[in-house]
Amino acid sequence: MSSSGPRFRFAPSPTGYFHVGGARTALYNWALAKRLGGRFVLRIEDTDEARNRPEWTTGIIDALAWIGISTEDPAFEGPYFQSEYASAHIAAAERLYESGLAYYCDLTSEQIQERAKASGTPGYDGYSRDRGLGPGPGHVLRFRVPSGQTVVNDLVRGTVEFDSAHVEDFVLLRGNGTPMFLLANVVDDMAMQITHVVRAEEHLPNTPKQQMLWEALGADPPVWAHVPVLVNEQRKKLSKRRDKVALEQYRAEGYLADAMVNYLMTLGWAPSGDTEIVPWAQIQEAFRLEDVNHAPAFFDVKKLTAFNGDYIRMMPPEVFVAAASDWIPAEWDRDVFTRVSDLVQTRVATMTEIATMVDFLFTDTVDIDPASWNKTMKASEARAVLSDAAKVYEICQWDTASLKNELEMLGESHGVKLGKAQAPVRVAVTGRSVGPPLFESLEVLGREAVLARMRAALELPDSLAADE
Ligand code: GLU
């Protein structure tokens, strides 16, 4: 398990989806391990039986691979599974007991609560510290918290002091002998020779206890860094119930990995210079924990979407066409798509928008969106413009410029500008009132299809019943 450089780790508890906050933590660790020539250790904290599904681990590994953290990379180590090390966790607890640094207690939680109520001091009061109890059914093993101050040096939070007066003798082994998270986490980090613990801020309150455990077990604690929580628009911590937090969901909705990675890195940290759009190689060189801001970071889906659009537009055209291929139906004619791909590439913010933007080019007929149609047909000249356009388009030159000129002139004869004149044509041909540039689309679609759609639309009443 050893390597000479610093050793970072990412230690997710499987949940069945990959939280964007976890992705950010993983990326921070990855950037550092890569730049410093160290290791990124993946440890699956799967001791909760109910959370021990193999497909969840596969999900974690897939999600990491998507954001560029590959098990094939020489800096990657693992995955290790916490559940396989239970005997090491128990052995460490027993060592602490034998050296007097931990003790057994047989109080039930009700008894503890009663004592706390009677004394007016919340938490466990150390009742069994000197009772000399041994192991036994229902006996928990508690750590004997040393008095004094624990100073945690955190690269993000600075120096944080904890007074032992406020730290109760916490449980290491449950009454049934199974190890608690705090202990398992430390014992694994020690065994895996972790030098840097970079993790979510919610674990900061655990840190003084864990640092005491490192010391009690005879090792130097790691470098700590607790990264800020992610919050939503209302400044509330991102939660699965309220917010879209699963990385997999963003991936399925057509966000690009590069955009996601870049955006996640900027939550709590900013690259120097005047743009936040920075390639990974540069981020990896520039990222420093000391520069991470400890204020909660706003996970702004709108900003992420804008990043994504920028990344889509940065793709070389042929790369976009190839990437788009995964997002459009297999039966669509690739040549037709290639002809309109630049119209699409400059306009979509996510890859899923591609298909809906140009689907009208690939279907025999078009479903007209009633709301778009009804609104457009309210204009008094709309029907006449559509009807005249159907006549002009029978005979005019079939190219973008001519289609546009003809409609512009026709509009003038009805007293409306081009924008107004093209509205009924757009709805009739594409089914919607927004979409890619109209005349390019008409050219690609071809005279026959365009005329057929315009004539079919002219059969419709001015007002259509709205869809369910
Ligand atoms: N398994 C813990 C979690 O998913 C992480 C613990 C740690 O990073 O130390 O929150």
Short mmCIF file of C-alpha atoms and ligand atoms in Angstrom, two decimals:
data_model
loop_
_atom_site.label_atom_id
_atom_site.label_comp_id
_atom_site.label_asym_id
_atom_site.label_seq_id
_atom_site.Cartn_x
_atom_site.Cartn_y
_atom_site.Cartn_z
CA MET A 1 0.00 0.00 0.00
CA SER A 2 2.89 2.41 0.38
CA SER A 3 4.23 4.92 -2.09
CA SER A 4 6.68 7.71 -1.50
CA GLY A 5 4.48 10.74 -2.31
CA PRO A 6 1.58 12.09 -0.28
CA ARG A 7 -1.43 9.83 0.01
CA PHE A 8 -4.92 11.25 -0.43
CA ARG A 9 -8.13 9.34 -0.19
CA PHE A 10 -11.76 9.52 -1.13
CA ALA A 11 -13.99 7.53 1.20
CA PRO A 12 -17.61 7.56 0.06
CA SER A 13 -20.39 5.72 1.83
CA PRO A 14 -22.43 4.19 -0.99
CA THR A 15 -25.86 5.73 -1.39
CA GLY A 16 -26.96 4.55 -4.82
CA TYR A 17 -26.17 7.85 -6.52
CA PHE A 18 -23.10 10.07 -6.70
CA HIS A 19 -23.59 13.45 -5.03
CA VAL A 20 -22.09 16.44 -6.83
CA GLY A 21 -20.47 17.46 -3.53
CA GLY A 22 -18.73 14.08 -3.40
CA ALA A 23 -17.55 14.63 -6.94
CA ARG A 24 -16.04 17.97 -5.97
CA THR A 25 -14.26 16.40 -2.96
CA ALA A 26 -12.94 13.60 -5.15
CA LEU A 27 -11.65 16.11 -7.72
CA TYR A 28 -9.85 18.19 -5.10
CA ASN A 29 -8.10 15.06 -3.85
CA TRP A 30 -7.35 13.94 -7.38
CA ALA A 31 -5.87 17.29 -8.45
CA LEU A 32 -3.50 17.22 -5.48
CA ALA A 33 -2.51 13.57 -5.76
CA LYS A 34 -1.71 14.06 -9.45
CA ARG A 35 0.23 17.30 -9.09
CA LEU A 36 2.24 16.11 -6.10
CA GLY A 37 3.05 12.71 -7.56
CA GLY A 38 1.07 11.00 -4.83
CA ARG A 39 -1.78 8.54 -4.65
CA PHE A 40 -5.54 8.77 -4.68
CA VAL A 41 -6.93 5.93 -2.59
CA LEU A 42 -10.56 4.94 -3.06
CA ARG A 43 -12.09 3.39 0.02
CA ILE A 44 -15.71 2.37 -0.03
CA GLU A 45 -17.13 2.86 3.46
CA ASP A 46 -19.65 0.10 3.24
CA THR A 47 -20.03 -1.00 6.84
CA ASP A 48 -23.70 -0.13 6.90
CA GLU A 49 -25.19 -3.49 5.87
CA ALA A 50 -28.18 -1.87 4.22
CA ARG A 51 -25.80 0.07 2.01
CA ASN A 52 -23.76 -2.78 0.78
CA ARG A 53 -24.92 -3.31 -2.78
CA PRO A 54 -22.24 -4.19 -5.33
CA GLU A 55 -23.90 -2.13 -8.08
CA TRP A 56 -23.54 0.97 -5.94
CA THR A 57 -19.78 0.51 -5.93
CA THR A 58 -19.82 0.08 -9.70
CA GLY A 59 -21.80 3.31 -9.85
CA ILE A 60 -19.13 5.14 -7.85
CA ILE A 61 -16.34 3.82 -10.07
CA ASP A 62 -18.25 4.77 -13.24
CA ALA A 63 -18.99 8.24 -11.95
CA LEU A 64 -15.33 8.76 -11.01
CA ALA A 65 -14.22 7.55 -14.44
CA TRP A 66 -16.63 9.99 -16.07
CA ILE A 67 -15.02 12.94 -14.27
CA GLY A 68 -11.57 11.74 -15.27
CA ILE A 69 -10.57 9.73 -12.20
CA SER A 70 -9.71 6.42 -13.74
CA THR A 71 -8.86 3.18 -11.97
CA GLU A 72 -6.31 2.69 -14.78
CA ASP A 73 -4.31 5.74 -13.77
CA PRO A 74 -1.10 4.90 -11.86
CA ALA A 75 -2.08 7.45 -9.20
CA PHE A 76 -5.26 5.52 -8.46
CA GLU A 77 -5.25 2.92 -5.70
CA GLY A 78 -8.10 0.68 -4.61
CA PRO A 79 -10.94 0.30 -4.23
CA TYR A 80 -10.65 -0.96 -0.69
CA PHE A 81 -13.76 -1.98 1.17
CA GLN A 82 -14.09 -0.91 4.78
CA SER A 83 -16.27 -3.92 5.59
CA GLU A 84 -13.28 -6.19 4.98
CA TYR A 85 -11.26 -4.60 7.77
CA ALA A 86 -13.65 -5.03 10.70
CA SER A 87 -11.18 -7.25 12.56
CA ALA A 88 -8.49 -4.55 12.32
CA HIS A 89 -10.92 -1.98 13.69
CA ILE A 90 -11.81 -4.23 16.61
CA ALA A 91 -8.15 -5.07 17.28
CA ALA A 92 -7.31 -1.36 17.46
CA ALA A 93 -10.17 -0.80 19.91
CA GLU A 94 -8.93 -3.65 22.06
CA ARG A 95 -5.43 -2.20 22.11
CA LEU A 96 -6.90 1.04 23.42
CA TYR A 97 -8.81 -0.87 26.08
CA GLU A 98 -5.75 -2.83 27.16
CA SER A 99 -3.67 0.31 27.52
CA GLY A 100 -6.38 1.99 29.57
CA LEU A 101 -7.30 4.52 26.89
CA ALA A 102 -10.78 3.08 26.50
CA TYR A 103 -13.26 1.51 28.92
CA TYR A 104 -16.47 -0.48 28.86
CA CYS A 105 -19.81 0.91 29.92
CA ASP A 106 -23.14 -0.86 30.42
CA LEU A 107 -25.51 2.10 30.66
CA THR A 108 -28.48 2.04 28.33
CA SER A 109 -29.25 5.16 26.34
CA GLU A 110 -32.28 5.77 28.58
CA GLN A 111 -30.04 5.69 31.64
CA ILE A 112 -27.62 8.08 29.99
CA GLN A 113 -30.45 10.45 29.19
CA GLU A 114 -31.78 10.30 32.75
CA ARG A 115 -28.36 11.12 34.16
CA ALA A 116 -27.96 13.99 31.73
CA LYS A 117 -31.36 15.35 32.71
CA ALA A 118 -30.60 15.09 36.41
CA SER A 119 -27.26 16.84 36.09
CA GLY A 120 -28.40 19.39 33.52
CA THR A 121 -25.39 18.60 31.31
CA PRO A 122 -26.18 16.98 27.98
CA GLY A 123 -24.36 13.89 26.73
CA TYR A 124 -22.56 11.06 28.45
CA ASP A 125 -20.92 12.00 31.75
CA GLY A 126 -18.12 9.43 31.98
CA TYR A 127 -20.05 7.37 34.55
CA SER A 128 -18.15 4.13 33.87
CA ARG A 129 -14.64 5.60 33.57
CA ASP A 130 -13.44 4.01 36.80
CA ARG A 131 -15.85 1.15 37.24
CA GLY A 132 -13.44 -1.39 35.78
CA LEU A 133 -16.05 -3.15 33.65
CA GLY A 134 -14.89 -5.72 31.13
CA PRO A 135 -16.46 -6.66 27.82
CA GLY A 136 -19.91 -8.23 28.03
CA PRO A 137 -23.25 -8.33 26.27
CA GLY A 138 -24.55 -4.81 25.75
CA HIS A 139 -21.30 -3.23 26.93
CA VAL A 140 -20.07 -0.47 24.67
CA LEU A 141 -16.40 0.47 24.53
CA ARG A 142 -15.83 4.18 25.04
CA PHE A 143 -12.76 6.29 24.41
CA ARG A 144 -11.35 8.01 27.48
CA VAL A 145 -11.13 11.57 26.13
CA PRO A 146 -8.03 13.22 27.59
CA SER A 147 -8.61 16.60 29.22
CA GLY A 148 -7.27 19.79 27.68
CA GLN A 149 -7.41 21.30 24.22
CA THR A 150 -7.23 19.65 20.86
CA VAL A 151 -5.88 21.90 18.16
CA VAL A 152 -6.84 20.91 14.65
CA ASN A 153 -4.80 22.57 11.93
CA ASP A 154 -7.02 22.65 8.92
CA LEU A 155 -5.73 23.89 5.59
CA VAL A 156 -9.09 25.37 4.69
CA ARG A 157 -10.51 26.36 8.07
CA GLY A 158 -7.27 27.46 9.72
CA THR A 159 -6.61 26.53 13.34
CA VAL A 160 -9.66 25.20 15.12
CA GLU A 161 -9.48 24.55 18.88
CA PHE A 162 -11.71 22.11 20.67
CA ASP A 163 -11.96 21.97 24.45
CA SER A 164 -12.24 18.42 25.80
CA ALA A 165 -14.79 19.68 28.29
CA HIS A 166 -17.21 19.65 25.33
CA VAL A 167 -16.15 16.29 23.91
CA GLU A 168 -17.80 13.30 25.55
CA ASP A 169 -16.19 9.88 25.90
CA PHE A 170 -17.38 8.64 22.54
CA VAL A 171 -18.22 5.06 21.56
CA LEU A 172 -15.66 2.95 19.67
CA LEU A 173 -17.44 -0.42 19.72
CA ARG A 174 -21.19 -0.85 19.95
CA GLY A 175 -22.85 -3.18 22.47
CA ASN A 176 -22.83 -5.93 19.84
CA GLY A 177 -19.10 -5.47 19.31
CA THR A 178 -19.25 -3.78 15.90
CA PRO A 179 -16.96 -0.79 15.30
CA MET A 180 -18.26 2.78 14.99
CA PHE A 181 -17.57 4.96 11.96
CA LEU A 182 -15.12 7.30 13.74
CA LEU A 183 -12.86 4.42 14.70
CA ALA A 184 -13.09 2.47 11.43
CA ASN A 185 -12.34 5.61 9.46
CA VAL A 186 -9.19 6.38 11.48
CA VAL A 187 -7.90 2.81 11.59
CA ASP A 188 -8.27 2.53 7.81
CA ASP A 189 -6.61 5.87 7.19
CA MET A 190 -3.69 4.77 9.37
CA ALA A 191 -3.39 1.37 7.70
CA MET A 192 -3.56 2.98 4.28
CA GLN A 193 -0.89 5.48 5.34
CA ILE A 194 -3.04 8.44 4.43
CA THR A 195 -1.19 11.73 4.76
CA HIS A 196 -4.00 14.14 3.79
CA VAL A 197 -7.66 13.95 4.71
CA VAL A 198 -9.59 16.27 2.39
CA ARG A 199 -13.30 15.86 2.95
CA ALA A 200 -16.66 17.51 3.47
CA GLU A 201 -17.04 20.13 6.15
CA GLU A 202 -19.72 18.10 7.92
CA HIS A 203 -16.90 15.93 9.29
CA LEU A 204 -15.13 18.82 11.01
CA PRO A 205 -16.86 18.13 14.37
CA ASN A 206 -15.52 14.55 14.18
CA THR A 207 -12.00 15.73 13.64
CA PRO A 208 -10.85 16.43 17.23
CA LYS A 209 -12.06 12.96 18.22
CA GLN A 210 -10.32 11.38 15.28
CA GLN A 211 -7.13 13.30 15.95
CA MET A 212 -7.20 11.99 19.55
CA LEU A 213 -7.54 8.48 18.16
CA TRP A 214 -4.56 8.91 15.84
CA GLU A 215 -2.49 10.05 18.78
CA ALA A 216 -3.78 7.33 21.11
CA LEU A 217 -2.94 4.72 18.49
CA GLY A 218 0.59 6.12 18.31
CA ALA A 219 0.62 7.89 14.96
CA ASP A 220 0.93 11.44 13.68
CA PRO A 221 -2.42 12.76 12.49
CA PRO A 222 -2.79 13.58 8.80
CA VAL A 223 -3.07 17.03 7.30
CA TRP A 224 -6.75 17.98 7.54
CA ALA A 225 -8.76 20.02 5.07
CA HIS A 226 -12.52 20.42 5.29
CA VAL A 227 -14.06 21.77 2.14
CA PRO A 228 -17.14 24.02 2.24
CA VAL A 229 -20.67 22.70 1.89
CA LEU A 230 -22.61 23.21 -1.30
CA VAL A 231 -25.82 25.20 -0.96
CA ASN A 232 -28.78 25.94 -3.23
CA GLU A 233 -30.31 29.25 -4.24
CA GLN A 234 -31.94 29.62 -0.83
CA ARG A 235 -28.55 29.06 0.79
CA LYS A 236 -29.74 25.70 2.11
CA LYS A 237 -27.44 22.73 2.07
CA LEU A 238 -28.02 20.73 -1.14
CA SER A 239 -30.27 17.83 -0.41
CA LYS A 240 -31.53 14.96 -2.47
CA ARG A 241 -35.14 15.79 -1.69
CA ARG A 242 -34.96 19.45 -2.66
CA ASP A 243 -32.26 19.66 -5.27
CA LYS A 244 -30.85 17.85 -8.24
CA VAL A 245 -27.70 16.42 -6.68
CA ALA A 246 -26.92 13.22 -8.56
CA LEU A 247 -23.99 13.46 -10.93
CA GLU A 248 -25.57 10.68 -12.99
CA GLN A 249 -28.59 12.85 -13.62
CA TYR A 250 -26.54 15.70 -15.03
CA ARG A 251 -24.70 13.23 -17.18
CA ALA A 252 -27.99 11.79 -18.50
CA GLU A 253 -29.25 15.29 -19.24
CA GLY A 254 -26.36 16.03 -21.54
CA TYR A 255 -23.88 17.88 -19.39
CA LEU A 256 -20.31 17.29 -20.54
CA ALA A 257 -17.80 15.82 -18.15
CA ASP A 258 -15.24 18.57 -18.87
CA ALA A 259 -17.75 21.31 -18.12
CA MET A 260 -18.93 19.56 -14.97
CA VAL A 261 -15.37 19.05 -13.72
CA ASN A 262 -14.41 22.64 -14.42
CA TYR A 263 -17.54 23.96 -12.74
CA LEU A 264 -17.18 21.75 -9.65
CA MET A 265 -13.60 22.88 -9.16
CA THR A 266 -14.75 26.50 -9.01
CA LEU A 267 -17.08 25.86 -6.07
CA GLY A 268 -15.00 27.31 -3.28
CA TRP A 269 -11.94 27.93 -5.41
CA ALA A 270 -11.17 30.12 -8.40
CA PRO A 271 -8.43 29.88 -10.97
CA SER A 272 -6.45 33.11 -11.29
CA GLY A 273 -7.02 35.15 -14.43
CA ASP A 274 -10.14 36.59 -15.87
CA THR A 275 -11.92 33.45 -16.94
CA GLU A 276 -13.21 30.53 -14.95
CA ILE A 277 -13.25 28.29 -18.02
CA VAL A 278 -9.93 26.55 -17.61
CA PRO A 279 -8.76 23.17 -18.89
CA TRP A 280 -8.10 20.41 -16.37
CA ALA A 281 -4.32 20.34 -16.91
CA GLN A 282 -4.13 23.97 -15.86
CA ILE A 283 -6.48 23.47 -12.92
CA GLN A 284 -4.40 20.56 -11.70
CA GLU A 285 -1.29 22.74 -11.70
CA ALA A 286 -2.95 25.70 -10.02
CA PHE A 287 -5.21 24.16 -7.38
CA ARG A 288 -4.15 24.72 -3.75
CA LEU A 289 -6.15 23.84 -0.64
CA GLU A 290 -4.87 27.00 1.01
CA ASP A 291 -6.84 28.98 -1.59
CA VAL A 292 -10.14 27.22 -0.91
CA ASN A 293 -12.68 29.59 0.55
CA HIS A 294 -14.45 28.30 3.64
CA ALA A 295 -17.78 30.03 2.98
CA PRO A 296 -20.58 27.77 1.70
CA ALA A 297 -20.46 27.51 -2.07
CA PHE A 298 -23.55 28.10 -4.21
CA PHE A 299 -24.16 25.25 -6.63
CA ASP A 300 -25.73 27.29 -9.38
CA VAL A 301 -27.34 25.09 -12.00
CA LYS A 302 -27.80 28.08 -14.32
CA LYS A 303 -24.11 28.83 -14.20
CA LEU A 304 -23.25 25.17 -14.72
CA THR A 305 -25.54 25.15 -17.75
CA ALA A 306 -23.84 28.25 -19.13
CA PHE A 307 -20.43 26.58 -18.62
CA ASN A 308 -21.78 23.58 -20.46
CA GLY A 309 -22.93 25.67 -23.41
CA ASP A 310 -19.48 27.28 -23.55
CA TYR A 311 -17.86 23.85 -23.56
CA ILE A 312 -20.18 22.66 -26.33
CA ARG A 313 -19.25 25.67 -28.45
CA MET A 314 -15.53 25.08 -27.80
CA MET A 315 -15.68 21.65 -29.42
CA PRO A 316 -14.18 21.39 -32.90
CA PRO A 317 -17.18 20.92 -35.28
CA GLU A 318 -16.34 17.32 -36.14
CA VAL A 319 -16.01 16.47 -32.46
CA PHE A 320 -19.42 17.98 -31.83
CA VAL A 321 -20.97 15.95 -34.65
CA ALA A 322 -19.42 12.77 -33.27
CA ALA A 323 -20.51 13.54 -29.71
CA ALA A 324 -24.01 14.50 -30.85
CA SER A 325 -24.37 11.10 -32.43
CA ASP A 326 -24.97 9.58 -28.99
CA TRP A 327 -27.80 12.02 -28.35
CA ILE A 328 -29.86 11.69 -31.51
CA PRO A 329 -31.93 8.73 -32.67
CA ALA A 330 -30.00 6.11 -34.62
CA GLU A 331 -32.39 6.35 -37.58
CA TRP A 332 -31.74 10.03 -38.24
CA ASP A 333 -29.80 10.69 -41.42
CA ARG A 334 -26.27 11.66 -40.34
CA ASP A 335 -25.67 13.70 -43.48
CA VAL A 336 -28.71 15.84 -42.82
CA PHE A 337 -27.60 16.30 -39.22
CA THR A 338 -24.10 17.31 -40.29
CA ARG A 339 -25.57 20.01 -42.54
CA VAL A 340 -27.31 21.66 -39.59
CA SER A 341 -24.85 20.78 -36.85
CA ASP A 342 -23.28 24.22 -36.63
CA LEU A 343 -26.73 25.81 -36.23
CA VAL A 344 -27.28 23.47 -33.33
CA GLN A 345 -23.84 23.64 -31.76
CA THR A 346 -24.04 27.40 -31.37
CA ARG A 347 -27.46 27.23 -29.71
CA VAL A 348 -27.74 24.35 -27.28
CA ALA A 349 -26.63 24.41 -23.65
CA THR A 350 -26.93 20.67 -23.07
CA MET A 351 -26.63 17.68 -25.34
CA THR A 352 -30.24 16.62 -24.72
CA GLU A 353 -31.46 19.84 -26.35
CA ILE A 354 -30.02 18.76 -29.69
CA ALA A 355 -32.69 16.26 -30.60
CA THR A 356 -35.65 18.46 -29.68
CA MET A 357 -34.16 21.40 -31.53
CA VAL A 358 -33.96 19.68 -34.91
CA ASP A 359 -36.33 16.71 -34.72
CA PHE A 360 -38.62 18.38 -37.28
CA LEU A 361 -35.94 17.78 -39.93
CA PHE A 362 -36.17 14.03 -39.52
CA THR A 363 -39.88 13.32 -39.32
CA ASP A 364 -42.38 12.96 -42.16
CA THR A 365 -44.92 15.24 -40.61
CA VAL A 366 -44.72 17.63 -37.73
CA ASP A 367 -46.80 17.90 -34.58
CA ILE A 368 -47.76 21.49 -34.12
CA ASP A 369 -47.49 22.82 -30.61
CA PRO A 370 -50.97 24.32 -29.99
CA ALA A 371 -49.71 27.13 -27.77
CA SER A 372 -47.17 28.28 -30.37
CA TRP A 373 -49.73 28.04 -33.17
CA ASN A 374 -52.53 29.83 -31.34
CA LYS A 375 -50.27 32.68 -30.35
CA THR A 376 -48.89 33.11 -33.84
CA MET A 377 -52.28 32.96 -35.55
CA LYS A 378 -53.58 35.81 -33.42
CA ALA A 379 -51.72 38.18 -35.75
CA SER A 380 -54.26 39.36 -38.36
CA GLU A 381 -51.95 38.84 -41.35
CA ALA A 382 -50.57 35.44 -40.27
CA ARG A 383 -52.84 33.22 -42.35
CA ALA A 384 -52.50 35.32 -45.48
CA VAL A 385 -48.71 35.42 -45.13
CA LEU A 386 -48.59 31.64 -44.75
CA SER A 387 -50.84 31.12 -47.73
CA ASP A 388 -48.87 33.51 -49.96
CA ALA A 389 -45.58 32.01 -48.82
CA ALA A 390 -46.79 28.57 -49.83
CA LYS A 391 -47.34 29.96 -53.34
CA VAL A 392 -44.03 31.81 -53.59
CA TYR A 393 -42.08 28.83 -52.26
CA GLU A 394 -43.51 26.65 -55.02
CA ILE A 395 -41.49 28.46 -57.62
CA CYS A 396 -38.63 30.43 -56.06
CA GLN A 397 -34.96 29.46 -55.91
CA TRP A 398 -34.37 26.94 -53.10
CA ASP A 399 -31.54 28.34 -51.06
CA THR A 400 -31.29 30.14 -47.73
CA ALA A 401 -30.83 33.63 -49.18
CA SER A 402 -33.70 33.39 -51.69
CA LEU A 403 -36.08 31.87 -49.15
CA LYS A 404 -35.35 34.75 -46.86
CA ASN A 405 -35.60 37.48 -49.51
CA GLU A 406 -38.86 36.17 -50.83
CA LEU A 407 -40.43 36.10 -47.40
CA GLU A 408 -39.08 39.53 -46.56
CA MET A 409 -40.71 41.02 -49.66
CA LEU A 410 -43.92 39.15 -49.04
CA GLY A 411 -44.01 40.46 -45.50
CA GLU A 412 -43.57 44.02 -46.74
CA SER A 413 -46.62 43.63 -48.97
CA HIS A 414 -48.58 42.73 -45.83
CA GLY A 415 -47.03 45.55 -43.87
CA VAL A 416 -44.93 43.41 -41.52
CA LYS A 417 -41.22 42.94 -40.96
CA LEU A 418 -39.40 39.70 -41.61
CA GLY A 419 -39.50 38.61 -37.97
CA LYS A 420 -43.26 38.78 -37.96
CA ALA A 421 -43.63 37.25 -41.42
CA GLN A 422 -41.55 34.22 -40.59
CA ALA A 423 -43.51 33.34 -37.44
CA PRO A 424 -46.39 31.41 -39.10
CA VAL A 425 -43.95 29.72 -41.50
CA ARG A 426 -41.83 28.60 -38.58
CA VAL A 427 -44.70 27.12 -36.61
CA ALA A 428 -46.16 25.44 -39.69
CA VAL A 429 -42.86 23.82 -40.65
CA THR A 430 -41.11 23.17 -37.36
CA GLY A 431 -44.13 22.89 -35.06
CA ARG A 432 -42.74 25.43 -32.59
CA SER A 433 -42.14 29.14 -32.34
CA VAL A 434 -38.48 28.84 -31.35
CA GLY A 435 -35.73 26.86 -32.97
CA PRO A 436 -32.67 27.05 -35.16
CA PRO A 437 -32.43 29.68 -37.92
CA LEU A 438 -35.46 29.21 -40.15
CA PHE A 439 -34.22 29.63 -43.70
CA GLU A 440 -31.24 27.30 -43.31
CA SER A 441 -33.66 24.77 -41.88
CA LEU A 442 -36.07 25.15 -44.79
CA GLU A 443 -33.25 24.70 -47.26
CA VAL A 444 -32.16 21.46 -45.60
CA LEU A 445 -35.69 20.16 -45.24
CA GLY A 446 -36.39 20.64 -48.95
CA ARG A 447 -39.18 22.17 -51.00
CA GLU A 448 -41.53 19.22 -51.01
CA ALA A 449 -41.64 18.71 -47.25
CA VAL A 450 -41.86 22.42 -46.55
CA LEU A 451 -44.80 22.92 -48.90
CA ALA A 452 -46.61 19.87 -47.60
CA ARG A 453 -46.34 21.17 -44.05
CA MET A 454 -47.43 24.68 -44.94
CA ARG A 455 -50.47 23.35 -46.79
CA ALA A 456 -51.37 21.02 -43.94
CA ALA A 457 -51.13 23.91 -41.48
CA LEU A 458 -53.41 26.05 -43.63
CA GLU A 459 -56.12 23.44 -43.05
CA LEU A 460 -55.98 24.05 -39.30
CA PRO A 461 -58.29 26.41 -37.42
CA ASP A 462 -56.76 29.53 -35.84
CA SER A 463 -57.09 28.00 -32.45
CA LEU A 464 -56.07 24.47 -31.51
CA ALA A 465 -57.04 22.69 -28.33
CA ALA A 466 -54.06 22.55 -25.99
CA ASP A 467 -52.32 19.25 -25.39
CA GLU A 468 -53.09 17.39 -22.22
N1 GLU B 1 -17.73 7.96 4.43
C1 GLU B 1 -17.81 9.34 4.78
C2 GLU B 1 -18.85 10.03 3.96
O1 GLU B 1 -19.20 9.54 2.90
C3 GLU B 1 -16.52 10.09 4.53
C4 GLU B 1 -15.63 10.08 5.67
C5 GLU B 1 -14.35 10.79 5.43
O2 GLU B 1 -14.11 11.29 4.30
O3 GLU B 1 -13.56 10.80 6.35
O4 GLU B 1 -19.32 11.06 4.36
#
